[in-house]
PDB file of C-alpha atoms in Angstrom:
ATOM      1  CA  MET Y 201      91.202  83.532 129.314  1.00  0.00           C
ATOM      2  CA  ILE Y 202      92.113  80.932 126.399  1.00  0.00           C
ATOM      3  CA  HIS Y 203      93.734  82.361 123.168  1.00  0.00           C
ATOM      4  CA  GLU Y 204      93.580  79.987 120.177  1.00  0.00           C
ATOM      5  CA  LYS Y 205      96.554  80.244 117.904  1.00  0.00           C
ATOM      6  CA  ALA Y 206      96.414  82.949 115.244  1.00  0.00           C
ATOM      7  CA  LEU Y 207      96.025  81.518 111.671  1.00  0.00           C
ATOM      8  CA  ARG Y 208      99.164  82.324 110.025  1.00  0.00           C
ATOM      9  CA  VAL Y 209      98.707  83.606 106.332  1.00  0.00           C
ATOM     10  CA  LEU Y 210     101.087  83.979 103.386  1.00  0.00           C
ATOM     11  CA  LEU Y 211      99.777  86.396 100.759  1.00  0.00           C
ATOM     12  CA  VAL Y 212     100.881  85.807  97.366  1.00  0.00           C
ATOM     13  CA  ASP Y 213      99.760  88.191  94.580  1.00  0.00           C
ATOM     14  CA  ASP Y 214     101.839  89.769  91.869  1.00  0.00           C
ATOM     15  CA  HIS Y 215      99.843  93.071  91.951  1.00  0.00           C
ATOM     16  CA  THR Y 216     100.760  95.358  94.912  1.00  0.00           C
ATOM     17  CA  LEU Y 217      97.518  97.051  95.051  1.00  0.00           C
ATOM     18  CA  VAL Y 218      95.649  93.772  95.173  1.00  0.00           C
ATOM     19  CA  ARG Y 219      97.969  92.573  98.050  1.00  0.00           C
ATOM     20  CA  ALA Y 220      97.423  95.964  99.800  1.00  0.00           C
ATOM     21  CA  GLY Y 221      93.576  95.485  99.440  1.00  0.00           C
ATOM     22  CA  ILE Y 222      93.483  91.963 100.785  1.00  0.00           C
ATOM     23  CA  ARG Y 223      95.982  92.872 103.803  1.00  0.00           C
ATOM     24  CA  SER Y 224      93.741  95.468 104.797  1.00  0.00           C
ATOM     25  CA  LEU Y 225      90.693  93.121 104.676  1.00  0.00           C
ATOM     26  CA  ILE Y 226      92.319  90.659 106.988  1.00  0.00           C
ATOM     27  CA  GLU Y 227      94.560  92.926 108.977  1.00  0.00           C
ATOM     28  CA  GLY Y 228      93.031  93.552 112.386  1.00  0.00           C
ATOM     29  CA  ARG Y 229      90.678  90.455 112.212  1.00  0.00           C
ATOM     30  CA  GLU Y 230      90.914  88.418 115.555  1.00  0.00           C
ATOM     31  CA  GLY Y 231      92.707  85.171 115.025  1.00  0.00           C
ATOM     32  CA  VAL Y 232      94.180  85.974 111.511  1.00  0.00           C
ATOM     33  CA  ARG Y 233      97.856  87.135 110.916  1.00  0.00           C
ATOM     34  CA  ILE Y 234      99.700  87.813 107.737  1.00  0.00           C
ATOM     35  CA  VAL Y 235     103.246  86.513 108.129  1.00  0.00           C
ATOM     36  CA  ALA Y 236     104.645  87.340 104.650  1.00  0.00           C
ATOM     37  CA  GLU Y 237     104.020  88.549 101.341  1.00  0.00           C
ATOM     38  CA  ALA Y 238     105.369  87.407  97.695  1.00  0.00           C
ATOM     39  CA  ASP Y 239     104.688  88.629  94.405  1.00  0.00           C
ATOM     40  CA  ASN Y 240     105.382  85.274  92.408  1.00  0.00           C
ATOM     41  CA  GLY Y 241     105.246  81.460  92.878  1.00  0.00           C
ATOM     42  CA  ARG Y 242     109.043  81.071  93.206  1.00  0.00           C
ATOM     43  CA  ASP Y 243     109.429  83.344  96.390  1.00  0.00           C
ATOM     44  CA  ALA Y 244     106.139  81.940  97.704  1.00  0.00           C
ATOM     45  CA  ALA Y 245     107.772  78.333  97.832  1.00  0.00           C
ATOM     46  CA  ALA Y 246     110.910  79.909  99.549  1.00  0.00           C
ATOM     47  CA  LEU Y 247     108.556  81.982 102.339  1.00  0.00           C
ATOM     48  CA  VAL Y 248     106.530  78.690 103.084  1.00  0.00           C
ATOM     49  CA  ARG Y 249     109.945  77.082 104.054  1.00  0.00           C
ATOM     50  CA  LYS Y 250     110.848  80.293 106.035  1.00  0.00           C
ATOM     51  CA  HIS Y 251     107.592  81.078 107.772  1.00  0.00           C
ATOM     52  CA  ALA Y 252     105.505  77.845 107.866  1.00  0.00           C
ATOM     53  CA  PRO Y 253     102.244  79.413 107.376  1.00  0.00           C
ATOM     54  CA  ASP Y 254      99.089  77.462 107.928  1.00  0.00           C
ATOM     55  CA  VAL Y 255      97.286  78.970 104.720  1.00  0.00           C
ATOM     56  CA  VAL Y 256      98.775  80.251 101.737  1.00  0.00           C
ATOM     57  CA  LEU Y 257      96.336  82.881  99.772  1.00  0.00           C
ATOM     58  CA  MET Y 258      97.764  82.576  96.301  1.00  0.00           C
ATOM     59  CA  ASP Y 259      96.907  84.115  92.998  1.00  0.00           C
ATOM     60  CA  ILE Y 260      96.843  81.593  90.274  1.00  0.00           C
ATOM     61  CA  SER Y 261      98.246  83.784  87.322  1.00  0.00           C
ATOM     62  CA  MET Y 262     101.915  85.163  88.244  1.00  0.00           C
ATOM     63  CA  PRO Y 263     105.218  85.754  86.767  1.00  0.00           C
ATOM     64  CA  GLU Y 264     108.288  83.503  87.123  1.00  0.00           C
ATOM     65  CA  LEU Y 265     106.066  80.530  88.886  1.00  0.00           C
ATOM     66  CA  ASN Y 266     102.571  80.571  88.274  1.00  0.00           C
ATOM     67  CA  GLY Y 267     100.185  79.528  91.145  1.00  0.00           C
ATOM     68  CA  ILE Y 268      99.354  76.023  90.043  1.00  0.00           C
ATOM     69  CA  ASP Y 269     103.229  75.244  89.777  1.00  0.00           C
ATOM     70  CA  ALA Y 270     104.055  76.946  92.927  1.00  0.00           C
ATOM     71  CA  LEU Y 271     101.064  75.169  94.710  1.00  0.00           C
ATOM     72  CA  LEU Y 272     102.793  71.853  93.639  1.00  0.00           C
ATOM     73  CA  GLN Y 273     106.155  73.060  95.021  1.00  0.00           C
ATOM     74  CA  ILE Y 274     104.759  74.245  98.328  1.00  0.00           C
ATOM     75  CA  LEU Y 275     102.778  70.705  98.839  1.00  0.00           C
ATOM     76  CA  ALA Y 276     105.609  68.670  98.119  1.00  0.00           C
ATOM     77  CA  GLN Y 277     107.643  70.585 100.747  1.00  0.00           C
ATOM     78  CA  ALA Y 278     105.118  71.380 103.250  1.00  0.00           C
ATOM     79  CA  PRO Y 279     102.090  68.914 102.909  1.00  0.00           C
ATOM     80  CA  GLY Y 280     100.208  70.214 105.643  1.00  0.00           C
ATOM     81  CA  THR Y 281      99.968  73.680 104.328  1.00  0.00           C
ATOM     82  CA  ARG Y 282      96.683  74.703 102.776  1.00  0.00           C
ATOM     83  CA  VAL Y 283      96.366  76.573  99.844  1.00  0.00           C
ATOM     84  CA  LEU Y 284      93.515  78.972  98.812  1.00  0.00           C
ATOM     85  CA  MET Y 285      93.621  79.888  95.323  1.00  0.00           C
ATOM     86  CA  LEU Y 286      92.736  83.377  94.239  1.00  0.00           C
ATOM     87  CA  SER Y 287      91.976  84.349  90.714  1.00  0.00           C
ATOM     88  CA  MET Y 288      90.374  86.494  88.136  1.00  0.00           C
ATOM     89  CA  HIS Y 289      89.410  83.171  86.170  1.00  0.00           C
ATOM     90  CA  SER Y 290      86.131  81.675  86.947  1.00  0.00           C
ATOM     91  CA  ALA Y 291      86.262  79.207  84.130  1.00  0.00           C
ATOM     92  CA  GLU Y 292      85.848  75.589  85.299  1.00  0.00           C
ATOM     93  CA  GLU Y 293      89.096  74.464  83.714  1.00  0.00           C
ATOM     94  CA  PHE Y 294      91.299  76.960  86.132  1.00  0.00           C
ATOM     95  CA  VAL Y 295      89.091  75.527  89.150  1.00  0.00           C
ATOM     96  CA  ARG Y 296      89.474  71.928  88.450  1.00  0.00           C
ATOM     97  CA  ARG Y 297      93.257  72.337  87.751  1.00  0.00           C
ATOM     98  CA  ALA Y 298      93.764  74.081  90.842  1.00  0.00           C
ATOM     99  CA  LEU Y 299      91.697  71.624  92.996  1.00  0.00           C
ATOM    100  CA  ARG Y 300      93.427  68.567  91.156  1.00  0.00           C
ATOM    101  CA  ALA Y 301      96.848  69.982  91.963  1.00  0.00           C
ATOM    102  CA  GLY Y 302      95.812  70.122  95.784  1.00  0.00           C
ATOM    103  CA  ALA Y 303      94.365  73.494  96.546  1.00  0.00           C
ATOM    104  CA  CYS Y 304      91.821  73.450  99.296  1.00  0.00           C
ATOM    105  CA  GLY Y 305      89.636  76.061  97.667  1.00  0.00           C
ATOM    106  CA  TYR Y 306      89.492  78.594  94.946  1.00  0.00           C
ATOM    107  CA  LEU Y 307      87.984  81.954  95.215  1.00  0.00           C
ATOM    108  CA  VAL Y 308      87.441  84.543  92.353  1.00  0.00           C
ATOM    109  CA  LYS Y 309      88.742  88.145  92.753  1.00  0.00           C
ATOM    110  CA  ASP Y 310      85.228  89.718  92.167  1.00  0.00           C
ATOM    111  CA  SER Y 311      84.001  87.890  95.341  1.00  0.00           C
ATOM    112  CA  ALA Y 312      82.558  90.014  98.222  1.00  0.00           C
ATOM    113  CA  PRO Y 313      85.159  90.803 100.886  1.00  0.00           C
ATOM    114  CA  GLN Y 314      83.102  88.689 103.398  1.00  0.00           C
ATOM    115  CA  GLU Y 315      83.685  85.643 101.165  1.00  0.00           C
ATOM    116  CA  LEU Y 316      87.263  86.002 101.372  1.00  0.00           C
ATOM    117  CA  LEU Y 317      87.164  85.626 105.188  1.00  0.00           C
ATOM    118  CA  LEU Y 318      84.680  82.934 105.052  1.00  0.00           C
ATOM    119  CA  ALA Y 319      86.729  80.918 102.614  1.00  0.00           C
ATOM    120  CA  LEU Y 320      90.091  81.643 104.996  1.00  0.00           C
ATOM    121  CA  ALA Y 321      88.166  80.168 107.761  1.00  0.00           C
ATOM    122  CA  ALA Y 322      86.958  76.842 105.997  1.00  0.00           C
ATOM    123  CA  VAL Y 323      90.170  76.328 104.407  1.00  0.00           C
ATOM    124  CA  ALA Y 324      91.842  76.550 107.821  1.00  0.00           C
ATOM    125  CA  ARG Y 325      89.489  74.097 109.179  1.00  0.00           C
ATOM    126  CA  GLY Y 326      90.105  71.755 106.423  1.00  0.00           C
TER     127      GLY Y 326
END
């Protein structure tokens, strides 16, 4: 039997309840594993160095270091890491800024749970 390597995900959001909800959606899915969690961009950048995730699922609005600035740091230190931005902001300006900074995708928080799983798979594929 052939086993594919599990997609390693770093989950970053400053709201504990949101992280728990996303974790519950992702955990138990075959081929996906959350390797660490952070509640701010500064910790996210450090955890990328420590855990080398395949994908970072990260909120755009956070204390200490926002998602865009964290994205820039993450890509500077680990250019192969793919970042899927997660946000309550659906305004085109936020989406454009995230993609211009190097995000591989952008998902609004009021998306359906299945969309999160599809977006993670799409970002993982490039």
